[in-house]
Each structure stands twice: as structure tokens, then as C-alpha cells.
mmCIF file of C-alpha atoms and ligand atoms in Angstrom:
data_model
loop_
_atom_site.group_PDB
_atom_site.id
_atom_site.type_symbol
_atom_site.label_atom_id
_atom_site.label_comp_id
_atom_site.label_asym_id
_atom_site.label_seq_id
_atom_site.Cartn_x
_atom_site.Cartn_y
_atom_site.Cartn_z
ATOM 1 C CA UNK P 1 0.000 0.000 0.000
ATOM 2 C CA UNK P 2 1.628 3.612 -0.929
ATOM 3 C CA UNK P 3 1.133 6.000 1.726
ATOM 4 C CA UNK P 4 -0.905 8.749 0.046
ATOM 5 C CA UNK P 5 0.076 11.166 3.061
ATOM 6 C CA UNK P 6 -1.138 14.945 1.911
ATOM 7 C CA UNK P 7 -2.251 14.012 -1.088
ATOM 8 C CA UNK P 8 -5.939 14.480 -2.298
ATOM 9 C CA UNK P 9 -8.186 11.531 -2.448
ATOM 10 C CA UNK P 10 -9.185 10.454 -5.408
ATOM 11 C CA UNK P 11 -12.559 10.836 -6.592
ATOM 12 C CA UNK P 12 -15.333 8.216 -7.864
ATOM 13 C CA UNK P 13 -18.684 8.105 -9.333
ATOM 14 C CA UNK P 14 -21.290 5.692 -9.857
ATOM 15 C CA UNK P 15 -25.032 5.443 -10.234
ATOM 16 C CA UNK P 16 -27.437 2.839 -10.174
ATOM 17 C CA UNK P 17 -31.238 3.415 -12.467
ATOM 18 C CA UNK P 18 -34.489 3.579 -10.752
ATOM 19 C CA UNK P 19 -35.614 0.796 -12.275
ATOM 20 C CA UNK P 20 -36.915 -2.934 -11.836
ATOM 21 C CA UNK P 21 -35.393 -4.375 -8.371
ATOM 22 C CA UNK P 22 -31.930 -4.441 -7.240
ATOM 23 C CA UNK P 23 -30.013 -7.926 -6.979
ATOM 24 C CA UNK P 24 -27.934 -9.746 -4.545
ATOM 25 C CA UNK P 25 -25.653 -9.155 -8.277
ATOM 26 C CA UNK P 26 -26.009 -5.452 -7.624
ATOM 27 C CA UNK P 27 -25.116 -5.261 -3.901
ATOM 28 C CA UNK P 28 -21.787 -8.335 -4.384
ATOM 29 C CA UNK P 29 -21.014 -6.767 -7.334
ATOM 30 C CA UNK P 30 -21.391 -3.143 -6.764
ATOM 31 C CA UNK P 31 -23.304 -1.280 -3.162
ATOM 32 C CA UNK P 32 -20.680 -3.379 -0.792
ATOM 33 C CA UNK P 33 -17.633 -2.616 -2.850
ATOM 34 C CA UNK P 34 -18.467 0.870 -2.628
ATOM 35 C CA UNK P 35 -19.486 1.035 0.969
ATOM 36 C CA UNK P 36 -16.277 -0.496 1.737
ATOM 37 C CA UNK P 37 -14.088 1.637 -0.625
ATOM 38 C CA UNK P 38 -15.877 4.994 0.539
ATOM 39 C CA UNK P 39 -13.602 5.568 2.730
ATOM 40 C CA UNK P 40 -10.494 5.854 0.397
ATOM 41 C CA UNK P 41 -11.803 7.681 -2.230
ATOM 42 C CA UNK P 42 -14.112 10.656 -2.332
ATOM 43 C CA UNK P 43 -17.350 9.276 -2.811
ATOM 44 C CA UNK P 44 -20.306 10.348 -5.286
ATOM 45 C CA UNK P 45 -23.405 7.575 -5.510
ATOM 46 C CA UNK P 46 -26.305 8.811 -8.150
ATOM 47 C CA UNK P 47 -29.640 7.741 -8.576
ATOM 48 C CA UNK P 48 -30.030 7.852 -12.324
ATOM 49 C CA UNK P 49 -33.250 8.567 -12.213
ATOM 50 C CA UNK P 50 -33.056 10.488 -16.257
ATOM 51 C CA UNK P 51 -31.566 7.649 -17.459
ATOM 52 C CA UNK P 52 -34.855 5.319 -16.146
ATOM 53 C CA UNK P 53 -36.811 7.459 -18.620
ATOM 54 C CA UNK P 54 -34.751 6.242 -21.478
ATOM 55 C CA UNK P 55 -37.304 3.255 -21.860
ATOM 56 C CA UNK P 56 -41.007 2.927 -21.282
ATOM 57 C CA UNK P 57 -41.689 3.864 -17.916
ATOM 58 C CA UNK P 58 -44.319 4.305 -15.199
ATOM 59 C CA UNK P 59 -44.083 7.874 -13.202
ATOM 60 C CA UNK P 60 -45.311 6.372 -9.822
ATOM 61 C CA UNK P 61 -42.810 3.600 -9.953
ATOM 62 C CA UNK P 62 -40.203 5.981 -11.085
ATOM 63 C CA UNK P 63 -40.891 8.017 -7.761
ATOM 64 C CA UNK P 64 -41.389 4.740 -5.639
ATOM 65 C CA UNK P 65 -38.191 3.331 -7.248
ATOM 66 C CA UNK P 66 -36.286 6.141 -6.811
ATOM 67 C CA UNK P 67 -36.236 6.509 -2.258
ATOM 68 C CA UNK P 68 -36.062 2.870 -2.718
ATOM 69 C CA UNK P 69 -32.636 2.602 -4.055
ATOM 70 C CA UNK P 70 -31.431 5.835 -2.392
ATOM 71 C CA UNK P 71 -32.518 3.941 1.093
ATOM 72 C CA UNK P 72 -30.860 0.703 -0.168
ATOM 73 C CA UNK P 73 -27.695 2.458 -1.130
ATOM 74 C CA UNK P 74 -27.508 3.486 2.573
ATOM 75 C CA UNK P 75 -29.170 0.280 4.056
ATOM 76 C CA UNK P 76 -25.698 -1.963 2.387
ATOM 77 C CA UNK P 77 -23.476 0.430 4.102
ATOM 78 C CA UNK P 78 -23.183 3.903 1.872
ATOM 79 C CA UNK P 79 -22.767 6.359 4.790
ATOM 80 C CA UNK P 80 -24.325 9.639 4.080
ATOM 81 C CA UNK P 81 -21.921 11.156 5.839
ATOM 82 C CA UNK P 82 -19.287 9.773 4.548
ATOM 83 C CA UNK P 83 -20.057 9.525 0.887
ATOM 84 C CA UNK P 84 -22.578 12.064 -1.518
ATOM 85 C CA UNK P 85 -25.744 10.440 -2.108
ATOM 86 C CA UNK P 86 -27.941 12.139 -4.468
ATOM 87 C CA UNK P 87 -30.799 11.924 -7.109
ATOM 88 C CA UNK P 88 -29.268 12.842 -10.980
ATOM 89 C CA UNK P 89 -32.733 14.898 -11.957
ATOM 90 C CA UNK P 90 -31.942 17.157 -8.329
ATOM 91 C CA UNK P 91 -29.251 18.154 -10.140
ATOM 92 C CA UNK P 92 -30.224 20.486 -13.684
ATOM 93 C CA UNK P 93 -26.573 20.592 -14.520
ATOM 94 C CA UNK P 94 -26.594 17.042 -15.593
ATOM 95 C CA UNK P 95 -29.160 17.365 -18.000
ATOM 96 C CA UNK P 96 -27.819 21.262 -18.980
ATOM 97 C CA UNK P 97 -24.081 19.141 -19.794
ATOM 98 C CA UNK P 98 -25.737 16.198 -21.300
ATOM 99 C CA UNK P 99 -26.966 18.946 -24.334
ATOM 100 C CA UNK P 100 -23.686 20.673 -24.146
ATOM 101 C CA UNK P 101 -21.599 16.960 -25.041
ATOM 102 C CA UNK P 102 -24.511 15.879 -27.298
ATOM 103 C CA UNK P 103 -23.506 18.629 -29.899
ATOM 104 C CA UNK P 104 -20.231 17.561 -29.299
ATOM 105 C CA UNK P 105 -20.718 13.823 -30.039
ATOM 106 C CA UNK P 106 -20.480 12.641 -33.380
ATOM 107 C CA UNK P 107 -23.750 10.378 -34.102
ATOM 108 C CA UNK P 108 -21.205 7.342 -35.401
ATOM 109 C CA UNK P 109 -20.097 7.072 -32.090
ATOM 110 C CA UNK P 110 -23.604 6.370 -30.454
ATOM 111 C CA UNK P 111 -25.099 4.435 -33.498
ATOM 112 C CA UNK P 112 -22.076 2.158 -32.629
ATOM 113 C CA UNK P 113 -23.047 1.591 -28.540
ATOM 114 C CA UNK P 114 -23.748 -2.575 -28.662
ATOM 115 C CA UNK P 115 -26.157 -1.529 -25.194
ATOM 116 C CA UNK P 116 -28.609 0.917 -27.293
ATOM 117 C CA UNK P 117 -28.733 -1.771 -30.424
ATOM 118 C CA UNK P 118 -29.467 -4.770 -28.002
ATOM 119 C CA UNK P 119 -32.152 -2.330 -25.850
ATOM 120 C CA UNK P 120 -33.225 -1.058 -29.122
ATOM 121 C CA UNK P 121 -33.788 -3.958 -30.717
ATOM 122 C CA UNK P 122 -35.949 -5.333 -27.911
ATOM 123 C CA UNK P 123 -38.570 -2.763 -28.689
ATOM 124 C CA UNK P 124 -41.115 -1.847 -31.365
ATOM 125 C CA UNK P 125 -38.833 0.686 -33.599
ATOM 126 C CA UNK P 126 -41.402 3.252 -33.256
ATOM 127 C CA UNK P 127 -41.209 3.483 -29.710
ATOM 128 C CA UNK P 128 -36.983 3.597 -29.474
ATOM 129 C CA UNK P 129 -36.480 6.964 -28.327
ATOM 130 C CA UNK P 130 -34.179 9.470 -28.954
ATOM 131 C CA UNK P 131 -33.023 9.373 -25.242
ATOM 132 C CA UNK P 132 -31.709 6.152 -25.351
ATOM 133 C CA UNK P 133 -29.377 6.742 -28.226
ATOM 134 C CA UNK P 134 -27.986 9.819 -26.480
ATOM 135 C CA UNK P 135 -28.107 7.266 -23.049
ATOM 136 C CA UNK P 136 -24.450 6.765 -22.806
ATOM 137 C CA UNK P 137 -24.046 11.166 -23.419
ATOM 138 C CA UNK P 138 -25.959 11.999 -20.243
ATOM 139 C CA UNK P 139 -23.669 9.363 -18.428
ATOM 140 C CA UNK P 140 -20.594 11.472 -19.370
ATOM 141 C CA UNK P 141 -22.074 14.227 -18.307
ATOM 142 C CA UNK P 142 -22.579 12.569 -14.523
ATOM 143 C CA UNK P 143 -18.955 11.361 -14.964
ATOM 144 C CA UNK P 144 -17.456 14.493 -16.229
ATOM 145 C CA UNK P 145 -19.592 17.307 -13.637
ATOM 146 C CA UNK P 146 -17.514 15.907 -10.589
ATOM 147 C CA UNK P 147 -13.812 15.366 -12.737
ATOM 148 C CA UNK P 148 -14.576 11.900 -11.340
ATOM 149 C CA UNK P 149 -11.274 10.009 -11.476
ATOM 150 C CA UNK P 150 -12.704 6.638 -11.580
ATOM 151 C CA UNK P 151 -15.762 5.117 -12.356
ATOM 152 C CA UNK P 152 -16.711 1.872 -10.730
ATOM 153 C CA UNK P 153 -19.280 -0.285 -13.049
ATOM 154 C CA UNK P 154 -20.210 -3.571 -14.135
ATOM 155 C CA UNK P 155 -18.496 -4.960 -17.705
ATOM 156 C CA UNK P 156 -21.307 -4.167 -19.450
ATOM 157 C CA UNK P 157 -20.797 -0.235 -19.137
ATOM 158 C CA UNK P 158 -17.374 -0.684 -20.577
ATOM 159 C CA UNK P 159 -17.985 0.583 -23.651
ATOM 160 C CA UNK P 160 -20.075 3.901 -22.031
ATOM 161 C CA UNK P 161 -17.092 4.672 -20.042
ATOM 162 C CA UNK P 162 -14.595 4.616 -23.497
ATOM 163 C CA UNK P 163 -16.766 6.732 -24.886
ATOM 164 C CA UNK P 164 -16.873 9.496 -21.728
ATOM 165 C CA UNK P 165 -13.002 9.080 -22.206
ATOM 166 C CA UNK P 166 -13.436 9.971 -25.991
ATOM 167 C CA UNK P 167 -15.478 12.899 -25.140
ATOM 168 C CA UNK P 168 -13.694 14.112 -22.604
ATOM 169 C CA UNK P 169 -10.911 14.319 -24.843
ATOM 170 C CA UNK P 170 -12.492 15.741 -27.261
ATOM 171 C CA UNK P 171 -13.947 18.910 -25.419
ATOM 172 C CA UNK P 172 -10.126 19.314 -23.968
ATOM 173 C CA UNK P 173 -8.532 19.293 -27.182
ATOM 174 C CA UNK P 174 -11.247 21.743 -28.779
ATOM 175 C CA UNK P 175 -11.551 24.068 -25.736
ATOM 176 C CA UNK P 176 -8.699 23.668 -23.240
ATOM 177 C CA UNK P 177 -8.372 21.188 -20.665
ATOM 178 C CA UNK P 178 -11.110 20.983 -18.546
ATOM 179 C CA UNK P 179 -12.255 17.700 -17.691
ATOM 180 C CA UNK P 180 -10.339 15.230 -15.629
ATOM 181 C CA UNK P 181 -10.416 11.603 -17.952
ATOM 182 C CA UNK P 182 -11.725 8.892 -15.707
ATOM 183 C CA UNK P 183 -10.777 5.366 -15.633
ATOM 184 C CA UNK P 184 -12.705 2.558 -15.829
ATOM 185 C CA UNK P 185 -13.158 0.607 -12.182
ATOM 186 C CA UNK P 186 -14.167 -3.192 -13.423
ATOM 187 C CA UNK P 187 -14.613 -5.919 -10.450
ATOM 188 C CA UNK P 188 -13.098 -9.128 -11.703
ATOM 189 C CA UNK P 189 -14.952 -11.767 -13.820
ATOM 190 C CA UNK P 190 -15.323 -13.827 -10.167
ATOM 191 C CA UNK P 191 -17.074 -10.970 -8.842
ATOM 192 C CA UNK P 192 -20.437 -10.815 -11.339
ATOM 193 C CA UNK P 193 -23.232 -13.208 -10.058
ATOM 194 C CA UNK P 194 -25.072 -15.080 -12.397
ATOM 195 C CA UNK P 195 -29.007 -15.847 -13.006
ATOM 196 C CA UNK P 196 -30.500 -18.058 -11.005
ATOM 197 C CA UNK P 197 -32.321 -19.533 -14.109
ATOM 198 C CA UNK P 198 -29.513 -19.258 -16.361
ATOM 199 C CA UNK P 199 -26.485 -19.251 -14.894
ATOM 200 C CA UNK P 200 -24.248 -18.608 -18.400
ATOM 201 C CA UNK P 201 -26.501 -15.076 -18.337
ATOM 202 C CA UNK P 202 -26.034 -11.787 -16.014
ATOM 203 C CA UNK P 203 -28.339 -11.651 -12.906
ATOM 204 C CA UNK P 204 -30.655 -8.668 -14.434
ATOM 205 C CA UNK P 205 -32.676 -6.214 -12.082
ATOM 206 C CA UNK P 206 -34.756 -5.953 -14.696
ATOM 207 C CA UNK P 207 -35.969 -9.243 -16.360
ATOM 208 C CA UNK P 208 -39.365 -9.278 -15.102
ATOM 209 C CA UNK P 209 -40.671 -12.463 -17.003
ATOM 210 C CA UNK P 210 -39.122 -15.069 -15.011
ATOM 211 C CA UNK P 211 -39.826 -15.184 -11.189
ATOM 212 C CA UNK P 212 -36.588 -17.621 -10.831
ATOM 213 C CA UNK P 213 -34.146 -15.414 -12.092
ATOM 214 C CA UNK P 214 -33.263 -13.382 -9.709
ATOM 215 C CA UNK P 215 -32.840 -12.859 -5.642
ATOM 216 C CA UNK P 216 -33.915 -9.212 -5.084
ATOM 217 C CA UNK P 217 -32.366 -7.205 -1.458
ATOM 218 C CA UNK P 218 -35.682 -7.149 -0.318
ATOM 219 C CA UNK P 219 -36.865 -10.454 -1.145
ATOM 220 C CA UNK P 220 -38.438 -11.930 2.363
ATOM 221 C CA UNK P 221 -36.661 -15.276 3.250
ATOM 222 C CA UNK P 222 -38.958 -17.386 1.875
ATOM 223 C CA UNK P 223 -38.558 -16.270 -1.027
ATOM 224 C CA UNK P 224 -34.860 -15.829 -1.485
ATOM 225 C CA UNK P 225 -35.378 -19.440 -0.096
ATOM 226 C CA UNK P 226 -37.731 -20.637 -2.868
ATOM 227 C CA UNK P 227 -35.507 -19.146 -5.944
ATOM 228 C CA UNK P 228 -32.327 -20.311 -4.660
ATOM 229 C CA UNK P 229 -33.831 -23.875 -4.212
ATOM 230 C CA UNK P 230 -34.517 -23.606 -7.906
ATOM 231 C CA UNK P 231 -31.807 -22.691 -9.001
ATOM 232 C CA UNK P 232 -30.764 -24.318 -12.504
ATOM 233 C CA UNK P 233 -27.552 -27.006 -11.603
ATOM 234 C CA UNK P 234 -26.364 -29.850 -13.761
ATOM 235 C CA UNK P 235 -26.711 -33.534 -13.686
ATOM 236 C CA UNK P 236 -23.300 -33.963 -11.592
ATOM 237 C CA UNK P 237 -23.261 -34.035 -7.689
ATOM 238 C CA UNK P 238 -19.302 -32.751 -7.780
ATOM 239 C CA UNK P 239 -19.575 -29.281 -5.445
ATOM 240 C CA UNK P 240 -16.154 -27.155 -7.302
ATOM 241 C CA UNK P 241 -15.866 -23.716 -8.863
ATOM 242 C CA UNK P 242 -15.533 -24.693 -12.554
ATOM 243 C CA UNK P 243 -15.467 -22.503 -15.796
ATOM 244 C CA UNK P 244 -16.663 -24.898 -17.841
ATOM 245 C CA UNK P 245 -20.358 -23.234 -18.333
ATOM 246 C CA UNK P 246 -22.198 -26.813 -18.378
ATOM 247 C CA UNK P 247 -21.684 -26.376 -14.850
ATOM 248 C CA UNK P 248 -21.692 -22.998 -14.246
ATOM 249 C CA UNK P 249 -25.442 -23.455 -11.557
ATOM 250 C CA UNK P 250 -23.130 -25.296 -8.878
ATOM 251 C CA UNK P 251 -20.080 -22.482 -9.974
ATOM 252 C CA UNK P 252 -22.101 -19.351 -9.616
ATOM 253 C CA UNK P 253 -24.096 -20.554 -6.143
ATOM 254 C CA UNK P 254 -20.286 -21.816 -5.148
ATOM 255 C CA UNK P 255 -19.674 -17.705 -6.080
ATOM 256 C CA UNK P 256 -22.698 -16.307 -4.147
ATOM 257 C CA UNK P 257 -21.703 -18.306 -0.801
ATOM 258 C CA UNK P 258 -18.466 -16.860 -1.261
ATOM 259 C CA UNK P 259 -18.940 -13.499 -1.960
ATOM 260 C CA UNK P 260 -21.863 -13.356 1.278
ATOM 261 C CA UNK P 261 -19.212 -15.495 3.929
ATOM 262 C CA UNK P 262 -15.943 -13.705 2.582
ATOM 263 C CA UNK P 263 -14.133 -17.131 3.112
ATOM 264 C CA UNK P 264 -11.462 -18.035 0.844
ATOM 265 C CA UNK P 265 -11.722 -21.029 -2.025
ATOM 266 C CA UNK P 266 -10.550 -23.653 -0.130
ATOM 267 C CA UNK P 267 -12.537 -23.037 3.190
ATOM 268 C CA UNK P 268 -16.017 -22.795 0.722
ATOM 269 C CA UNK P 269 -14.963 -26.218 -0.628
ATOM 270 C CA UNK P 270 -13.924 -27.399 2.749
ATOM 271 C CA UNK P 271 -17.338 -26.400 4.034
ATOM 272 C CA UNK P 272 -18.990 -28.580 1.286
ATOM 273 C CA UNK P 273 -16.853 -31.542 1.768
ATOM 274 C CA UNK P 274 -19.689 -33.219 3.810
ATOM 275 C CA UNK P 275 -22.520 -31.829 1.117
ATOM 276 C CA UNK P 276 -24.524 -34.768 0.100
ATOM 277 C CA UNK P 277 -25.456 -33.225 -2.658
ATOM 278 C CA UNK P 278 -26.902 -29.840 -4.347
ATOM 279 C CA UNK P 279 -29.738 -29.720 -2.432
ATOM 280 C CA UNK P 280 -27.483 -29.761 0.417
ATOM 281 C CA UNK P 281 -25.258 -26.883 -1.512
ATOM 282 C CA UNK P 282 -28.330 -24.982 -1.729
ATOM 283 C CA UNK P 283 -29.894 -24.740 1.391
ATOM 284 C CA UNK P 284 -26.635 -23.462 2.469
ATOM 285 C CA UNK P 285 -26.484 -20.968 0.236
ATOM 286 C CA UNK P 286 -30.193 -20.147 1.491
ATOM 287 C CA UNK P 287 -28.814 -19.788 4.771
ATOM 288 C CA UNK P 288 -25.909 -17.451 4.044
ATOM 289 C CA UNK P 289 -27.873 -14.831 1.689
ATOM 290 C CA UNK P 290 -30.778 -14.928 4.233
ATOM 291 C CA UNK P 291 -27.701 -13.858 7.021
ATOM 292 C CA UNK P 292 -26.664 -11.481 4.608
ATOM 293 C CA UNK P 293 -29.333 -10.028 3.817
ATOM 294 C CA UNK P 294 -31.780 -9.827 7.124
ATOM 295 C CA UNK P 295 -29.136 -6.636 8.176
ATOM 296 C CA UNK P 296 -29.605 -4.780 5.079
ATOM 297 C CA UNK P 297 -34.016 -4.974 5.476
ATOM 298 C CA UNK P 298 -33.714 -4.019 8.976
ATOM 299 C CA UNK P 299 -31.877 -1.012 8.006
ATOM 300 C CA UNK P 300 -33.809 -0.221 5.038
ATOM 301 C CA UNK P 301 -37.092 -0.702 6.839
ATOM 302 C CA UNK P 302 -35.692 1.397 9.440
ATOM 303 C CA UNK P 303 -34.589 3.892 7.031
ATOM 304 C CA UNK P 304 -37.569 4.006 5.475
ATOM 305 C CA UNK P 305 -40.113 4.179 8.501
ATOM 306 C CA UNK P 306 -39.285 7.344 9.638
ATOM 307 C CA UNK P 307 -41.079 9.585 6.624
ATOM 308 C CA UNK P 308 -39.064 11.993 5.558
ATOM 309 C CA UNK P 309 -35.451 11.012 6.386
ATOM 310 C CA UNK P 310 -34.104 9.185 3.001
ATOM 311 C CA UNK P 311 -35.557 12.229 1.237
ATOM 312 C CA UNK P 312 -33.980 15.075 3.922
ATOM 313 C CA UNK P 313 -30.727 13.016 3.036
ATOM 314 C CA UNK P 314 -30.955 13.164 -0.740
ATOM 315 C CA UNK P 315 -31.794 16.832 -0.442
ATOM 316 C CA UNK P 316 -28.415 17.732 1.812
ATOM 317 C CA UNK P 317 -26.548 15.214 -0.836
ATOM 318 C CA UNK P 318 -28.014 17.289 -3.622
ATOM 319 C CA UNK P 319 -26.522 20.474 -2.420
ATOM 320 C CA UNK P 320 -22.776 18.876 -1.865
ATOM 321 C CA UNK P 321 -23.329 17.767 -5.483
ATOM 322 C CA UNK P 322 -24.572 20.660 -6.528
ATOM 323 C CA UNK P 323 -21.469 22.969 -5.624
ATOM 324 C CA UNK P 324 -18.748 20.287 -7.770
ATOM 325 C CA UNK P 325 -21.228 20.196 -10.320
ATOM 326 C CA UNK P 326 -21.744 23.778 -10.864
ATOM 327 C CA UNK P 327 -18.621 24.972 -10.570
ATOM 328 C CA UNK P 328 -17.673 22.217 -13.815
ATOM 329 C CA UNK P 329 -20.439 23.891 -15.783
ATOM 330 C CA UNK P 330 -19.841 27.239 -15.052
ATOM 331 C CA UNK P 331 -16.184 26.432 -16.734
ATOM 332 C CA UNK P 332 -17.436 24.582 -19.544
ATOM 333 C CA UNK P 333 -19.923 27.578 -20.029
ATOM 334 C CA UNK P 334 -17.158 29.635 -20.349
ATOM 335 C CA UNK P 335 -14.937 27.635 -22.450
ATOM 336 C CA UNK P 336 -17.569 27.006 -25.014
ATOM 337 C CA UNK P 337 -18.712 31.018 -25.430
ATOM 338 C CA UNK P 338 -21.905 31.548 -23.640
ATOM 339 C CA UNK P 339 -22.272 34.545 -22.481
ATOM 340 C CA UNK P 340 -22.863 34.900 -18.487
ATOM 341 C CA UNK P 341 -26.543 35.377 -17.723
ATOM 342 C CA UNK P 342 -25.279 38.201 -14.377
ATOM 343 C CA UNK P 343 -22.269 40.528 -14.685
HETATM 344 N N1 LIG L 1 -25.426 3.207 -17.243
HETATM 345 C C1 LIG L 1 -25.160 2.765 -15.900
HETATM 346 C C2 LIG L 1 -25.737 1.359 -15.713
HETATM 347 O O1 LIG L 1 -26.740 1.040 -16.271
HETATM 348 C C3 LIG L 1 -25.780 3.687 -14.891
HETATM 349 C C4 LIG L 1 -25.109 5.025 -14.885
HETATM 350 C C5 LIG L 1 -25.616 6.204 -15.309
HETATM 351 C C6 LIG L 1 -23.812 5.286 -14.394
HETATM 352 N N2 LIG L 1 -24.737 7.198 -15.106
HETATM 353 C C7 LIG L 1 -23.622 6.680 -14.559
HETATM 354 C C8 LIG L 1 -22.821 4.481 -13.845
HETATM 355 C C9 LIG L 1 -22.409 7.266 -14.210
HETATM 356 C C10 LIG L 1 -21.623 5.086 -13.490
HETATM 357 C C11 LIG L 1 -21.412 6.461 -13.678
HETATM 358 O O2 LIG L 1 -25.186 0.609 -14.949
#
């Protein structure tokens, strides 16, 4: 470890959408990372709630959706004290920077984005919006408002975060340098959770057609219990981590008990050495989410009891926010020629 002494911590941002329910995948892969990492960086967590509207959506879940992640942000450990927990639409500057970069952005570069083809293509061309092509614009602009210098996401965002690079860039090179170009943060392959119902496929917050594919943070016990105890395995009884994706059911629940008990390879196989079986894997697994989780709904429920709090939070976060984010416009304002609205 290199001893940072005087020097400034460095910054992140990340943001999670308002939209469908978040995962065990989300909170593994994402919510505890950055609880635990808040404290060496300088912390920014977004609610992305204008990038919900991308896609068909309903404006009382957006609004129901919205406190809920906020609370569950601070329910897996995101102190509000610690770290800057805000909603994106609070903020006008994200949406005011999102046109500025959009008239910067060369169409080619969006019509190329593999995540607005694949969403695009699930829906009736008529009703593709305009927003979702210019999705992975408004997510530079969150990047770019707080000089974020990294940006930790899930693979899939890879390509949205080469492209904030690529803008960034660009705006320094035509006006001067003014934005700070983030890196990428990526967790390692181990650390993405698969579907319950398909373990070769991402655990999805959002795939609302299959009951089994998912265990959702505030999925009651019997629940988590039911899904997990359905979860697709193979025809073997061997309990090992194993790449080979015929078996990757036994590999990914082998992943989840790790990732919930923190134990290391060996002791998660040693703790299996007297399974008789995957049912005997999986009501393990039951046990250790159910652990896992029970801490994170007491503190959301608590969180969420007291009416008023998670949004009296959000509204102090959204001033903090505000004063990075501001002063970034302000300077792109000025680099690009507008005039100033006040002498
Ligand atoms: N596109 C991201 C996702 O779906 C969410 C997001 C929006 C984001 N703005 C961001 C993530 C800024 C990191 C930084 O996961």
C-alpha cells in the first residue's frame, strides 16, 4: 500500500437506475464494494433517475423506485456522511451538460453503442427513443460534472465509459483542458453473479418475465429461499468452482456463498466436503444470503419508517453535489462562449 500522506483523495462516481429491483448481483457486485471503498476515495453515488426514462416507464414507480434505491444504497453500508448520495434529476446541470456533449458527439459514435442496439432492438422501432441513443451522453455528463477520477461499473458499461473518455478528450482538445479523464473501475470476472435460471446469463434487475431469475435485497426469506432452491444445476453431484459453463449453476451458487461469507476457495470447498449433494449446496447458500441479507431490510425498513429522512438526506446530498457540479459547468460555459446570464 503507498502512503498517500497529503495528497488528495481520489474521486469516484457511480449510479445505479431507478428501475426494476436491485439484486444480490447489484449489492456483491457493486453497493458493498463501494461502501467499503468509501472511505479511500471521495465518494459520489447517483440515482439515475433520467436515465430510467430512457425506456417505457411508469411515473409512480419511477418516484417509488427512486427513495427505494437511495434507502438501499444506505441500508448496504453507503454512509451519508461519509459519501454524496444524491438523485441525478436534483441536479439540472446534468441534464444542462448532457446537451452541451450531445452537440459535441459525433452520431457514429452512439449508433455504434452494442447496449442501445441490443435495448433497441428489444422494442417496437417506433417506440426507441431518442433518449436512449444519447443514453451513454448523459452518463458522461454525470462522470465528467464531478472530474470523477474513476468510475466503478459492471463490464457491461465498458464501452459507455470509453466513450466518456473519448469525449472528454475531445472537449479538452477543442476548448482547453477541462475535464479530468476517468478510468474505468471493473470488479473481476469472479465478482459478477449469475441468473438463477440461467447461470451462463447476467443476474438482471430488470428481467421481469421469469420469477426464478433473480434474488432481489428485499426479497423476504422465503422467497430468497424458494428461488435459490430452484436454481438451474447440472446432472453432476461434484460441489467445485468450474469454468466450464455446463456447470456454471453449482459455480455461480459456489460464487454467491463466497462473496456473502468472505471465506477463501478452499474453506467454501472445505465447508462442502460433507454436502450430500446440491440440495445440500443450496440450502446453504439459502442460509448465508438470508444472514446477509436480514441486516440490510432491517436497516432499510428502518430507514424508510421514519417519513421523511431518506428524502432530507438526498436533499443535503443534492446540495454537496450541486457545488462540484456547478462549478464544472460554469467552466465549460465559459470555455464554449456563452455569455454569463449576471455581470
Ligand atoms: N449506465 C449505468 C448502468 O446502467 C448507470 C449510470 C448512469 C452510471 N450514469 C452513470 C454508472 C455514471 C456510473 C457512472 O449501470
Amino acid at each position: 500500500m503507498s502512503n498517500n500522506g497529503s495528497k488528495k483523495r481520489k474521486r469516484v462516481l457511480s449510479g445505479v437506475q431507478p428501475s426494476g429491483n436491485l439484486t444480490i448481483g447489484n449489492y456483491l457486485g457493486a453497493l458493498k464494494q463501494w461502501a467499503r471503498e468509501q472511505h479511500n476515495f471521495e465518494s459520489f453515488f447517483c440515482v439515475v433517475d433520467l436515465h430510467a426514462i430512457t425506456v417505457p416507464f411508469d411515473p409512480d414507480e419511477l418516484r417509488t423506485k427512486t427513495r427505494e434505491v437511495a434507502a438501499l444504497y444506505m441500508a448496504s453500508g453507503i454512509d451519508p456522511e461519509i459519501s454524496t448520495i444524491f438523485v441525478q434529476s436534483h441536479l439540472p446541470a446534468h441534464s444542462e451538460l448532457s446537451w452541451l456533449l450531445n452537440c459535441l458527439t459525433p452520431l457514429g459514435w452512439l449508433n455504434r453503442m452494442t447496449q442501445f442496439k441490443d435495448k433497441a432492438a428489444k422494442q417496437q422501432a417506433e417506440s426507441v427513443s431518442s433518449g436512449l441513443l444519447n443514453y451513454p451522453v448523459l452518463m458522461a455528463a454525470d462522470i465528467l460534472l464531478y472530474q470523477a477520477d474513476a468510475v466503478p461499473v459492471g463490464d457491461d458499461q465498458r464501452q459507455h465509459l470509453e466513450l466518456t473518455r473519448d469525449v472528454a478528450q475531445r472537449f479538452n482538445h477543442m476548448f482547453g483542458d477541462t475535464f479530468t479523464v476517468p478510468e474505468a473501475m471493473i470488479p473481476p470476472s469472479g465478482a459478477r453473479i449469475k441468473a438463477l435460471d440461467e447461470p451462463t446469463a447476467k443476474m438482471s434487475k430488470s428481467q421481469v418475465d421469469s420469477e426464478y431469475h433473480a434474488a432481489y435485497l428485499l426479497d423476504p426469506p422465503n422467497r430468497i429461499k424458494k428461488k435459490i432452491m430452484r436454481a438451474v444445476t447440472d446432472s453432476g453431484r461434484d460441489i467445485e468452482f468450474s469454468t466450464d459453463p455446463e456447470r456454471a449453476g453449482v459455480n455461480n451458487l459456489l460464487e454467491i456463498y463466497q462473496a456473502f461469507t468472505e471465506k477463501s476457495s478452499e474453506e467454501v470447498l472445505a465447508d462442502f466436503a460433507d454436502a450430500r449433494g446440491y440440495g445440500d449446496l443450496k440450502k446453504r447458500v439459502v442460509e448465508v444470503v438470508n444472514e446477509g441479507l436480514t441486516p440490510i431490510q432491517q436497516r432499510y425498513n428502518d430507514l424508510t419508517s421514519e417519513a421523511g429522512y431518506v428524502d432530507e438526506i438526498l436533499a443535503k446530498g443534492a446540495e454537496r453535489a450541486a457545488e462540484v457540479a456547478n462549478a464544472t459547468l460554469e467552466l465549460v460555459r465559459e470555455r464554449m462562449g456563452f455569455l454569463k446570464a449576471h455581470v
